[in-house]
Short mmCIF file of C-alpha atoms and ligand atoms in Angstrom, two decimals:
data_model
loop_
_atom_site.label_atom_id
_atom_site.label_comp_id
_atom_site.label_asym_id
_atom_site.label_seq_id
_atom_site.Cartn_x
_atom_site.Cartn_y
_atom_site.Cartn_z
CA MET N 15 11.66 19.64 -7.38
CA SER N 16 14.08 20.27 -5.00
CA VAL N 17 16.72 17.94 -2.71
CA GLU N 18 17.04 18.94 0.26
CA PRO N 19 19.46 18.13 3.21
CA VAL N 20 17.47 16.92 6.28
CA ASN N 21 17.40 19.65 8.97
CA GLU N 22 14.34 21.49 10.69
CA GLN N 23 13.37 22.88 7.77
CA SER N 24 13.07 20.83 5.04
CA ILE N 25 11.65 18.80 7.79
CA SER N 26 8.60 21.14 7.93
CA LEU N 27 8.44 21.52 4.76
CA ALA N 28 7.70 17.84 4.06
CA ALA N 29 5.12 17.54 6.69
CA GLU N 30 3.53 20.22 5.44
CA LEU N 31 3.56 19.27 1.72
CA LEU N 32 2.37 15.38 3.29
CA GLU N 33 -0.62 17.41 4.70
CA ARG N 34 -1.31 19.08 1.76
CA GLY N 35 -1.56 15.56 -0.28
CA LYS N 36 1.75 16.07 -2.05
CA LEU N 37 4.32 13.35 -2.28
CA VAL N 38 7.87 13.29 -0.82
CA ALA N 39 10.77 11.05 -1.43
CA PHE N 40 13.39 9.77 1.96
CA PRO N 41 15.23 8.12 3.16
CA THR N 42 14.87 5.21 5.27
CA GLU N 43 17.54 2.19 6.22
CA THR N 44 16.49 0.21 3.59
CA VAL N 45 15.89 1.78 0.39
CA TYR N 46 14.28 5.32 -0.27
CA GLY N 47 10.59 5.74 0.31
CA LEU N 48 8.11 7.77 -2.11
CA GLY N 49 5.26 9.06 0.75
CA ALA N 50 2.16 10.04 0.50
CA ASP N 51 -0.35 10.07 3.70
CA ALA N 52 -1.63 7.62 3.89
CA ALA N 53 -4.95 7.94 4.91
CA ASN N 54 -5.68 9.83 1.58
CA ASP N 55 -6.87 8.15 -1.00
CA LEU N 56 -6.18 11.08 -3.63
CA ALA N 57 -2.12 11.41 -2.29
CA VAL N 58 -2.16 7.42 -2.50
CA ALA N 59 -3.58 7.52 -5.61
CA SER N 60 -0.72 9.62 -6.50
CA ILE N 61 2.15 7.46 -5.63
CA PHE N 62 1.31 4.50 -8.27
CA GLU N 63 0.68 7.40 -10.50
CA ALA N 64 4.04 8.81 -9.94
CA LYS N 65 5.37 5.52 -10.24
CA GLY N 66 3.82 4.21 -13.46
CA ARG N 67 2.80 0.61 -11.44
CA PRO N 68 0.79 -1.59 -13.85
CA GLN N 69 -0.66 -3.02 -10.67
CA PHE N 70 -1.41 -2.09 -7.69
CA ASN N 71 0.50 -3.87 -5.36
CA PRO N 72 0.28 -3.07 -1.22
CA LEU N 73 1.64 -0.32 -0.18
CA ILE N 74 3.56 -0.22 3.51
CA ALA N 75 2.49 2.70 6.03
CA HIS N 76 5.40 4.15 7.98
CA ILE N 77 4.93 4.93 11.82
CA ALA N 78 7.20 7.29 13.82
CA ASP N 79 5.86 5.23 17.11
CA ILE N 80 4.72 1.32 18.13
CA SER N 81 1.95 2.82 20.07
CA TRP N 82 0.61 4.05 16.42
CA VAL N 83 -0.16 1.05 15.10
CA GLU N 84 -3.08 0.34 17.25
CA ARG N 85 -4.73 3.01 16.02
CA PHE N 86 -5.39 0.99 13.15
CA ALA N 87 -3.77 -2.50 12.79
CA VAL N 88 -4.84 -5.69 14.82
CA THR N 89 -1.89 -7.16 17.15
CA THR N 90 -1.47 -10.55 17.31
CA PRO N 91 0.72 -11.95 20.33
CA SER N 92 3.49 -12.67 17.97
CA ALA N 93 2.73 -9.18 16.42
CA ARG N 94 3.62 -7.79 19.86
CA LEU N 95 6.74 -9.72 19.99
CA LEU N 96 8.49 -8.84 16.88
CA ALA N 97 7.41 -5.59 16.65
CA GLU N 98 8.99 -5.17 20.12
CA ARG N 99 12.39 -6.53 19.44
CA PHE N 100 13.07 -5.49 15.86
CA TRP N 101 10.90 -1.95 15.51
CA PRO N 102 12.25 0.65 14.92
CA GLY N 103 14.23 -1.44 11.96
CA PRO N 104 13.75 -2.99 8.53
CA LEU N 105 10.87 -5.37 9.40
CA THR N 106 7.09 -4.66 7.58
CA LEU N 107 4.50 -6.56 10.11
CA VAL N 108 1.07 -6.93 7.96
CA MET N 109 -1.68 -7.16 10.18
CA LYS N 110 -5.66 -7.31 10.01
CA ARG N 111 -7.49 -3.60 9.87
CA THR N 112 -9.38 -2.87 12.41
CA ALA N 113 -12.80 -2.34 11.98
CA ASP N 114 -12.75 1.87 11.60
CA CYS N 115 -9.25 1.90 10.05
CA PRO N 116 -8.43 5.23 8.66
CA ILE N 117 -5.86 4.16 6.46
CA SER N 118 -6.83 4.15 2.85
CA HIS N 119 -8.27 0.87 1.05
CA LEU N 120 -5.57 1.70 -1.63
CA VAL N 121 -2.74 1.37 0.79
CA SER N 122 -4.23 -2.30 1.31
CA ALA N 123 -5.50 -3.02 -1.98
CA GLY N 124 -8.58 -3.82 -1.18
CA LEU N 125 -7.06 -6.63 1.00
CA ASP N 126 -8.20 -6.72 5.13
CA THR N 127 -4.86 -6.05 6.22
CA VAL N 128 -1.84 -3.43 6.50
CA GLY N 129 1.97 -3.91 6.49
CA VAL N 130 3.08 -1.99 8.78
CA ARG N 131 6.69 -0.52 8.79
CA PHE N 132 8.82 1.74 11.47
CA PRO N 133 11.76 2.61 10.46
CA VAL N 134 14.82 3.29 12.21
CA HIS N 135 16.56 5.93 9.54
CA GLN N 136 16.25 9.46 11.72
CA ALA N 137 15.45 11.51 9.15
CA ALA N 138 12.24 9.12 8.19
CA ARG N 139 11.32 9.28 12.11
CA GLN N 140 11.70 12.75 11.88
CA MET N 141 9.49 13.88 9.27
CA LEU N 142 6.62 10.57 10.23
CA GLU N 143 7.17 12.52 13.78
CA ALA N 144 6.37 16.38 12.43
CA PHE N 145 3.43 15.04 10.01
CA GLY N 146 2.19 12.83 13.22
CA LYS N 147 0.22 10.39 10.81
CA PRO N 148 1.04 7.50 8.93
CA VAL N 149 2.87 7.85 5.94
CA ALA N 150 2.37 4.39 2.90
CA ALA N 151 5.40 4.69 0.94
CA PRO N 152 6.52 2.58 -2.10
CA SER N 153 9.85 2.77 -2.78
CA ALA N 154 11.41 5.35 -4.64
CA ASN N 155 11.22 4.32 -8.12
CA ILE N 156 10.19 3.96 -11.57
CA SER N 157 7.95 0.71 -11.21
CA GLY N 158 10.35 -2.06 -12.52
CA THR N 159 13.72 -0.44 -12.28
CA VAL N 160 16.20 -1.25 -9.48
CA SER N 161 15.30 0.21 -6.25
CA PRO N 162 16.49 3.86 -5.09
CA THR N 163 19.63 3.73 -2.09
CA THR N 164 20.62 7.57 -2.52
CA ALA N 165 18.60 11.06 -3.37
CA GLN N 166 20.41 10.92 -6.80
CA HIS N 167 18.95 7.59 -7.44
CA VAL N 168 15.59 9.33 -6.59
CA ALA N 169 16.10 12.59 -8.57
CA GLN N 170 16.60 10.40 -11.72
CA GLY N 171 13.59 8.05 -11.93
CA LEU N 172 11.17 10.53 -10.24
CA ALA N 173 12.62 14.12 -10.87
CA ASP N 174 9.73 15.74 -12.28
CA ARG N 175 6.86 13.47 -10.67
CA VAL N 176 7.82 14.46 -6.49
CA PRO N 177 8.06 17.78 -5.48
CA LEU N 178 10.62 17.38 -2.38
CA ILE N 179 13.47 15.22 -2.15
CA LEU N 180 15.17 15.17 1.92
CA ASP N 181 18.50 13.96 1.39
CA GLY N 182 19.47 11.80 3.37
CA GLY N 183 22.57 10.01 2.23
CA ALA N 184 23.41 6.33 1.60
CA CYS N 185 21.08 4.01 2.88
CA SER N 186 22.98 1.71 5.46
CA VAL N 187 20.72 -1.77 4.64
CA GLY N 188 20.40 -1.23 1.52
CA VAL N 189 17.88 -3.74 0.39
CA GLU N 190 14.41 -3.90 1.05
CA SER N 191 12.51 -4.45 4.87
CA THR N 192 11.91 -8.50 4.88
CA ILE N 193 7.66 -9.21 5.24
CA LEU N 194 6.15 -11.20 7.66
CA ASP N 195 2.26 -11.90 7.30
CA VAL N 196 1.48 -11.78 11.21
CA SER N 197 -2.52 -11.41 10.75
CA GLU N 198 -2.76 -15.36 12.25
CA ASP N 199 -0.78 -16.05 14.80
CA ASP N 200 0.85 -18.85 12.65
CA PRO N 201 3.77 -16.16 10.86
CA ALA N 202 4.51 -16.28 7.29
CA LEU N 203 7.65 -15.41 5.59
CA LEU N 204 5.91 -13.32 2.27
CA ARG N 205 10.07 -11.56 1.45
CA ALA N 206 13.09 -11.60 2.83
CA GLY N 207 15.03 -8.90 3.57
CA GLY N 208 16.75 -6.38 6.08
CA VAL N 209 16.20 -8.57 9.13
CA GLY N 210 17.56 -12.22 9.37
CA VAL N 211 14.88 -14.95 9.26
CA GLU N 212 16.86 -17.06 11.43
CA GLU N 213 16.86 -13.72 13.82
CA ILE N 214 12.94 -13.95 13.96
CA GLU N 215 13.18 -18.18 14.15
CA ASP N 216 15.23 -17.31 16.96
CA VAL N 217 12.21 -14.28 18.97
CA LEU N 218 9.88 -16.48 17.83
CA LYS N 219 10.95 -20.19 18.73
CA LYS N 220 9.49 -21.65 15.50
CA LYS N 221 10.04 -21.87 12.15
CA LEU N 222 8.39 -19.33 9.45
CA ARG N 223 5.53 -20.28 7.72
CA ARG N 224 6.95 -19.89 3.75
CA PRO N 225 4.01 -19.68 1.59
CA GLU N 226 6.16 -19.35 -1.58
CA ALA N 227 7.95 -22.74 -0.46
CA ASP N 228 3.99 -24.92 -0.96
CA PRO N 229 3.86 -25.79 -4.56
CA ASN N 230 0.41 -25.44 -4.01
CA ALA N 231 0.44 -21.51 -2.44
CA PRO N 232 0.63 -18.49 -4.50
CA ARG N 233 4.17 -17.59 -5.54
CA SER N 234 3.95 -14.06 -4.63
CA PRO N 235 2.07 -11.79 -1.93
CA GLY N 236 1.17 -10.20 -5.44
CA GLN N 237 -0.06 -13.65 -6.73
CA MET N 238 -2.16 -13.68 -3.22
CA LEU N 239 -3.69 -10.88 -4.09
CA SER N 240 -5.69 -12.84 -7.23
CA HIS N 241 -7.58 -14.87 -4.09
CA TYR N 242 -9.14 -11.42 -2.81
CA ALA N 243 -12.51 -10.30 -4.97
CA PRO N 244 -16.29 -9.63 -3.67
CA ARG N 245 -18.37 -11.62 -3.45
CA LEU N 246 -20.53 -10.77 -5.67
CA PRO N 247 -19.68 -11.85 -9.86
CA VAL N 248 -18.36 -8.72 -11.53
CA ARG N 249 -19.30 -7.76 -15.10
CA LEU N 250 -17.00 -5.25 -16.96
CA ASN N 251 -17.17 -2.98 -19.79
CA ALA N 252 -21.06 -2.47 -19.09
CA LEU N 253 -22.45 0.03 -21.16
CA GLU N 254 -25.67 -0.28 -18.63
CA PRO N 255 -26.74 -1.78 -15.54
CA GLU N 256 -28.79 -5.00 -15.30
CA ASP N 257 -32.15 -5.31 -13.63
CA GLY N 258 -30.37 -5.92 -10.17
CA GLU N 259 -27.04 -4.82 -10.33
CA ALA N 260 -25.10 -2.11 -8.94
CA PHE N 261 -23.72 0.06 -11.86
CA LEU N 262 -20.26 1.24 -11.13
CA ALA N 263 -19.88 4.22 -13.29
CA PHE N 264 -16.98 5.40 -15.42
CA GLY N 265 -17.70 9.24 -16.70
CA LYS N 266 -21.21 10.87 -17.69
CA ALA N 267 -23.76 7.92 -16.23
CA GLU N 268 -27.15 8.09 -15.73
CA LYS N 269 -27.63 4.96 -13.45
CA ALA N 270 -24.58 4.91 -11.45
CA THR N 271 -25.18 3.20 -8.46
CA LEU N 272 -21.47 4.41 -7.62
CA ASN N 273 -19.65 7.21 -10.04
CA LEU N 274 -15.45 6.71 -9.61
CA SER N 275 -14.99 10.26 -11.43
CA PRO N 276 -18.07 11.37 -13.20
CA SER N 277 -15.33 13.83 -15.17
CA CYS N 278 -13.48 11.02 -16.04
CA ASN N 279 -10.03 11.13 -13.85
CA LEU N 280 -8.47 7.90 -13.61
CA LYS N 281 -6.19 9.36 -10.25
CA GLU N 282 -9.92 10.16 -8.88
CA ALA N 283 -11.39 6.87 -10.23
CA ALA N 284 -8.25 4.85 -8.58
CA ALA N 285 -9.10 6.76 -5.16
CA HIS N 286 -12.55 5.43 -4.81
CA LEU N 287 -11.67 1.75 -6.53
CA PHE N 288 -11.06 -0.60 -3.66
CA ALA N 289 -13.83 1.98 -1.21
CA TYR N 290 -16.19 1.22 -3.99
CA MET N 291 -15.98 -2.22 -4.85
CA ARG N 292 -16.49 -3.13 -0.43
CA LEU N 293 -19.38 -0.68 -1.03
CA LEU N 294 -21.43 -1.89 -3.55
CA ASP N 295 -19.93 -5.74 -2.84
CA ASP N 296 -23.49 -6.43 -1.06
CA PRO N 297 -25.95 -9.06 -0.85
CA LYS N 298 -28.60 -6.40 -2.25
CA TYR N 299 -27.21 -6.61 -5.53
CA LYS N 300 -27.16 -9.60 -7.51
CA GLY N 301 -23.44 -8.88 -9.05
CA ILE N 302 -21.59 -5.44 -10.07
CA ALA N 303 -21.30 -3.76 -14.15
CA VAL N 304 -18.39 -1.60 -14.07
CA MET N 305 -17.62 0.72 -16.99
CA PRO N 306 -15.30 0.68 -19.53
CA ILE N 307 -12.06 2.52 -17.90
CA PRO N 308 -9.61 3.55 -20.12
CA THR N 309 -6.08 2.00 -20.35
CA PHE N 310 -3.43 4.35 -20.07
CA GLY N 311 -1.78 5.36 -17.03
CA LEU N 312 -2.95 4.75 -13.81
CA GLY N 313 -6.32 2.95 -16.61
CA LEU N 314 -4.26 -0.03 -16.42
CA ALA N 315 -3.32 -0.82 -12.78
CA ILE N 316 -7.48 0.12 -12.67
CA ASN N 317 -8.26 -2.30 -15.19
CA ASP N 318 -5.94 -5.23 -13.63
CA ARG N 319 -7.68 -4.93 -10.77
CA LEU N 320 -11.18 -4.81 -12.24
CA LYS N 321 -10.36 -8.12 -14.70
CA ARG N 322 -8.71 -10.19 -11.27
CA ALA N 323 -12.19 -8.91 -9.21
CA ALA N 324 -14.44 -10.80 -12.86
CA TYR N 325 -12.30 -13.86 -13.11
CA PRO N 326 -14.36 -16.35 -11.97
CA HIS N 327 -14.38 -17.91 -7.66
O1 TXA H 12 12.06 -1.61 2.92
C1 TXA H 12 10.84 -1.65 2.50
O2 TXA H 12 10.01 -2.04 2.70
C2 TXA H 12 10.93 0.21 1.66
C3 TXA H 12 11.51 1.53 2.05
C4 TXA H 12 10.87 2.54 1.54
O3 TXA H 12 9.89 1.33 3.38
N1 TXA H 12 9.77 -0.31 0.72
C5 TXA H 12 9.25 -1.07 0.03
O4 TXA H 12 7.98 -1.43 -0.43
O5 TXA H 12 10.16 -1.90 -0.13
P1 TXA H 12 7.40 -1.82 -1.77
O6 TXA H 12 5.78 -1.06 -2.17
O7 TXA H 12 8.14 -1.83 -2.92
O8 TXA H 12 7.15 -3.10 -1.30
C6 TXA H 12 6.01 -3.52 -0.20
C7 TXA H 12 5.57 -4.81 -0.62
C8 TXA H 12 4.96 -5.11 -1.63
O9 TXA H 12 5.00 -5.92 -2.46
C9 TXA H 12 3.54 -5.79 -1.35
O10 TXA H 12 3.47 -7.01 -1.76
C10 TXA H 12 4.46 -6.40 0.49
O11 TXA H 12 4.45 -4.89 0.49
N2 TXA H 12 2.85 -5.92 1.11
C11 TXA H 12 2.67 -4.67 1.83
N3 TXA H 12 1.51 -4.36 2.42
C12 TXA H 12 0.97 -6.13 2.01
C13 TXA H 12 -0.39 -6.79 2.45
N4 TXA H 12 -1.36 -6.04 3.61
N5 TXA H 12 -0.66 -7.81 2.67
C14 TXA H 12 0.02 -8.34 1.43
N6 TXA H 12 1.88 -8.24 0.93
C15 TXA H 12 1.55 -6.77 1.43
MG1 MG H 13 9.92 -1.67 -4.39
#
């Protein structure tokens, strides 16, 4: 691992690492991010591996220009209004994915939306411009620990798990971005953060919906994810498919419809999970049978996701 000051050399090294599917920790105005090529399934899976996240929360795709959004997300009028007013800056907009969206389904954690953020921090912008494509990044810390606001914080947590940390000094905002769901034209606040809610309401000329204030609504973006599941019933720990079932295999299997990882590689399995579940969620099958997945490393997050998918609905 190396911690490098931000200069032409370290920026082009960062872009090169991203291109090769590696991770790069980089400063933003809010907190340091742990970045990977947002279109590369395996690279995105290694973010979850490095953070030791027991769940697949959706990740934010970082961009270097408003014009990039049109390539992968559907903008509503309020999305455009807010982007023009607050980007670049600490605001994340959750939008619908386009039909041919190139961003990994793992970034969206299987949802049909994607969170997008255009950071104002110079180093982040330089890195994103040099790479030229969206970078998926959660905060650059081990899951469950405090978000990092210096390169040293990142090194303390992730030293042996990230080849390059760009050192851009201390983050000026220090709390994460505000997250708004603008996928429908009635924006909702998913997380308070760097941009004040009042400022946003002034621009929209209306109050934001606040799903967490409604006792009948899910309380956090994480919990809302339990609302997403395949339409077909999912049967876990299946050793064989029953008649009419699609068979999602892991490791050696003869009757696989699709195989998450024939070589039992959990990172590969994580990389394929959401895309394969979508492919198998087809009315020509009567259900999806899934083979057992080990419960260590990324297997924890995979099993968490499968359990939610199998929950009767
Ligand atoms: O300031 C920030 O936003 C930092 C810097 C690195 O940009 N990033 C950050 O990422 O805080 P993370 O992964 O720690 O938090 C992202 C949050 C997650 O809690 C997730 O639930 C929500 O964003 N999120 C992302 N995409 C979403 C989506 N499509 N739908 C709902 N929530 C989403
Ligand atoms: Mg975080």
